[in-house]
Coordinates of C-alpha atoms in Angstrom, one line a residue:
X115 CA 73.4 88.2 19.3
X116 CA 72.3 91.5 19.5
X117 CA 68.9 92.6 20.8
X118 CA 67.5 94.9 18.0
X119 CA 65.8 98.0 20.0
X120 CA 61.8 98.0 19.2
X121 CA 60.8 101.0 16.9
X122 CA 58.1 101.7 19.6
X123 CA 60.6 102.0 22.1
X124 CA 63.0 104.1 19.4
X125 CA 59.8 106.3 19.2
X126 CA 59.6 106.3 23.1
X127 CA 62.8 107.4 24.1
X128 CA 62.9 110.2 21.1
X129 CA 59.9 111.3 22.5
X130 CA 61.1 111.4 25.7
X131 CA 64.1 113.2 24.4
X132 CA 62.1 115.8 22.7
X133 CA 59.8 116.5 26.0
X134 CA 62.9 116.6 28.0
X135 CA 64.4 119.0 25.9
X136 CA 61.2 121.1 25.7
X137 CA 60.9 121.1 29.6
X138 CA 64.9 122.6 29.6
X139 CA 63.7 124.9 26.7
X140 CA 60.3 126.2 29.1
X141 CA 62.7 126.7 31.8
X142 CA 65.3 128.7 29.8
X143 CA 62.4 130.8 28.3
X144 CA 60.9 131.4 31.9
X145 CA 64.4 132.3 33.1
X146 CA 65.0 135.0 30.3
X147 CA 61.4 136.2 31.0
X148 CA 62.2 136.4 34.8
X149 CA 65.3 138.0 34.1
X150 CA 63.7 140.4 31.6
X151 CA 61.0 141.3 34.1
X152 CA 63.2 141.8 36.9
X153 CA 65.1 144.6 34.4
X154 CA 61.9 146.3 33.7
X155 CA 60.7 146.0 37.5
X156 CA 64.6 147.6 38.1
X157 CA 64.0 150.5 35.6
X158 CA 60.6 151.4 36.6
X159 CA 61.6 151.5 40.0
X160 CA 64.7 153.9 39.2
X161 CA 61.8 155.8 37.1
X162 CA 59.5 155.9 39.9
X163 CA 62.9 156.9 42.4
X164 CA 64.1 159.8 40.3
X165 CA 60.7 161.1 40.1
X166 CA 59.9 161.2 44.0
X167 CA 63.1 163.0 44.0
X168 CA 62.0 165.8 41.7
X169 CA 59.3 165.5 43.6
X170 CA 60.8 166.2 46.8
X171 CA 62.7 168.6 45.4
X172 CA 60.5 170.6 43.8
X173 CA 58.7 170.6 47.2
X174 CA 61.3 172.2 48.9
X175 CA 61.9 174.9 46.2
X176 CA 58.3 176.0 46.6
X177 CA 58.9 175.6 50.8
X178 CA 62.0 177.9 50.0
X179 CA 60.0 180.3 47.5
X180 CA 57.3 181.0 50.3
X181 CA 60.0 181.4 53.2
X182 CA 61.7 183.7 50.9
X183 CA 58.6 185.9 50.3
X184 CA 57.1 185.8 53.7
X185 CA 60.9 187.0 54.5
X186 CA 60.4 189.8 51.7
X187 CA 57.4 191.0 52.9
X188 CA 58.1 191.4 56.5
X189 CA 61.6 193.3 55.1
X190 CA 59.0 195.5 53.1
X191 CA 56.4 195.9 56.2
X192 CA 59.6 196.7 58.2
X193 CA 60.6 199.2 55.5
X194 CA 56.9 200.7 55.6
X195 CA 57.0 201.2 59.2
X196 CA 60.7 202.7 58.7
X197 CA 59.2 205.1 56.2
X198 CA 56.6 206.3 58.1
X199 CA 58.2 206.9 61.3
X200 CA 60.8 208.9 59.4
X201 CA 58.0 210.7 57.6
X202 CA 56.3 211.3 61.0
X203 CA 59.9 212.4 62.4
X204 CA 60.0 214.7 59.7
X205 CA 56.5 216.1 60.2
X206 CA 57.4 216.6 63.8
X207 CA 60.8 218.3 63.2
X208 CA 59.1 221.0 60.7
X209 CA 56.1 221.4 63.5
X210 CA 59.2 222.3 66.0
X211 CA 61.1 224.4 63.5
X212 CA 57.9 226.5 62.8
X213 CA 57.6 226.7 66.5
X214 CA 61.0 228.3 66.7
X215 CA 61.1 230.4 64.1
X216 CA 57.6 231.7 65.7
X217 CA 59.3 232.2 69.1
X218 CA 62.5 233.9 67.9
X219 CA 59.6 236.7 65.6
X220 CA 58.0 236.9 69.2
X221 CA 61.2 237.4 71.5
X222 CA 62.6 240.0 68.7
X223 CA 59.5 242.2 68.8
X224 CA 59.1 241.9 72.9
X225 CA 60.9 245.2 74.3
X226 CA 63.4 243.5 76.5
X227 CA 64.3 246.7 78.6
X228 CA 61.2 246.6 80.9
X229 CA 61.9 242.8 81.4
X230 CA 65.4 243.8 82.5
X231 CA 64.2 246.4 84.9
X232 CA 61.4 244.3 86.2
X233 CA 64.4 242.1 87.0
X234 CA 66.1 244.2 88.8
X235 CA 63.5 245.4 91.1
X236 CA 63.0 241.8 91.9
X237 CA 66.4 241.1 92.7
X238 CA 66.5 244.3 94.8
X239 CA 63.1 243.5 96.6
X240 CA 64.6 239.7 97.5
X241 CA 67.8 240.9 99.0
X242 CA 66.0 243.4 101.4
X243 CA 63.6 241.2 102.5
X244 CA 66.3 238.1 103.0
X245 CA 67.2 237.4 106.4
X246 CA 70.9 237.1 107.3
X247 CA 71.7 233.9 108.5
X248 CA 74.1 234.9 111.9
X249 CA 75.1 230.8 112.3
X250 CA 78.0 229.7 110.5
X251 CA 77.0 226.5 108.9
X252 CA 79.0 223.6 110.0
X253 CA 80.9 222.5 107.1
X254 CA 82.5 218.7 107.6
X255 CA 85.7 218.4 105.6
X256 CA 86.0 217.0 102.7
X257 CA 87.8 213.6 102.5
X258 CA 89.7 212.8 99.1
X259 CA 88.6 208.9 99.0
X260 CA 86.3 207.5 100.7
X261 CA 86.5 205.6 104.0
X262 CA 85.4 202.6 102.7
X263 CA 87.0 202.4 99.5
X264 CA 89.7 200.0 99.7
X265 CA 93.6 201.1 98.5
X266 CA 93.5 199.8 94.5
X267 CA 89.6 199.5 94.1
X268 CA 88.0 201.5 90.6
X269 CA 86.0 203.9 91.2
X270 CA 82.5 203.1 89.0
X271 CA 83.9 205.9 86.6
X272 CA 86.9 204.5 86.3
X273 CA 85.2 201.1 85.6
X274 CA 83.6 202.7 83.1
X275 CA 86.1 204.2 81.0
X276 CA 88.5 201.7 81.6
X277 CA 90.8 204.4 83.8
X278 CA 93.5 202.5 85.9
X279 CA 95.1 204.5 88.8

C-alpha cells in the first residue's frame, strides 16, 4: 500500500518550495538592480566624460584666445613702433628739406664771382710755389691677372655676379 504523505510534511516541502522560489526571486531582483546600477554608473560616467571634455576644451579655447591676443598686441606694439619711426623719419626728412631749401636761398644770394677769383689766385699761388719733381717715378707694369690666380679661378666679382669666363 501506499504511504499517504503527512500534511505536515505537505506543508514542509510547500514551504520549502515557496522559500526556494523567493531566494531565486531575491536573486533575480538583485541581478536586475545590479544590472540597472551598472547602466546608471555607465551613463553618469559618459556624463562626467563628455563634460571633462568640454572642459578641456573650453580650456584650450581660452589658452588659444590669450595666445591670440598677446599675438595681437605685440602686432599692434610692433605697428606703434612702425608708426613712430616713420613719423620720426618724416620729421627728419622735412628738418633736411628745410635745410636745403635754406642752403640753396644762401648759395643764390652769395656773389659767386669773388669765390671764382679767389680760386684762381689760389690755383696760381700753388703751381708757383710747387716743386718740379726731376725723378721719373718708377712705374712697375701692369700685369693683366694676377700671379697667383690660377688659369679658370673667379675672380670675387665674378663670384659675385655669377660672371663665368
Amino acid at each position: 500500500m501506499r504511504s499517504v504523505p503527512n500534511s505536515d510534511e505537505k506543508k514542509a516541502k510547500t514551504d520549502e518550495k515557496k522559500a526556494l522560489a523567493a531566494e531565486k526571486k531575491a536573486l533575480a531582483d538583485e541581478k536586475k538592480k545590479a544590472k540597472a546600477d551598472e547602466k546608471k554608473a555607465s551613463a553618469e560616467k559618459r556624463k562626467l566624460a563628455a563634460e571633462a571634455k568640454k572642459h578641456a576644451k573650453m580650456v584650450r579655447a581660452e589658452e588659444a584666445a590669450k595666445k591670440k591676443a598677446a599675438r595681437a598686441q605685440a602686432a599692434q606694439e610692433k605697428a606703434a613702433k612702425a608708426a613712430a619711426a616713420a613719423l620720426k623719419l618724416s620729421e627728419s626728412l622735412k628738418k633736411h628739406t628745410k635745410e636745403n631749401e635754406t642752403a640753396k636761398v644762401a648759395d643764390e644770394t652769395i656773389n659767386e664771382k669773388p669765390l671764382e677769383e679767389a680760386d684762381e689766385t689760389i690755383n696760381e699761388k700753388s703751381l708757383e710755389e710747387a716743386p718740379v719733381n726731376e725723378k721719373p717715378v718708377n712705374e712697375k707694369p701692369v700685369n693683366e691677372k694676377p700671379v697667383n690666380e690660377k688659369p679658370g679661378a673667379l675672380s670675387m666679382t665674378s663670384m659675385i655676379f655669377g660672371i663665368k669666363r
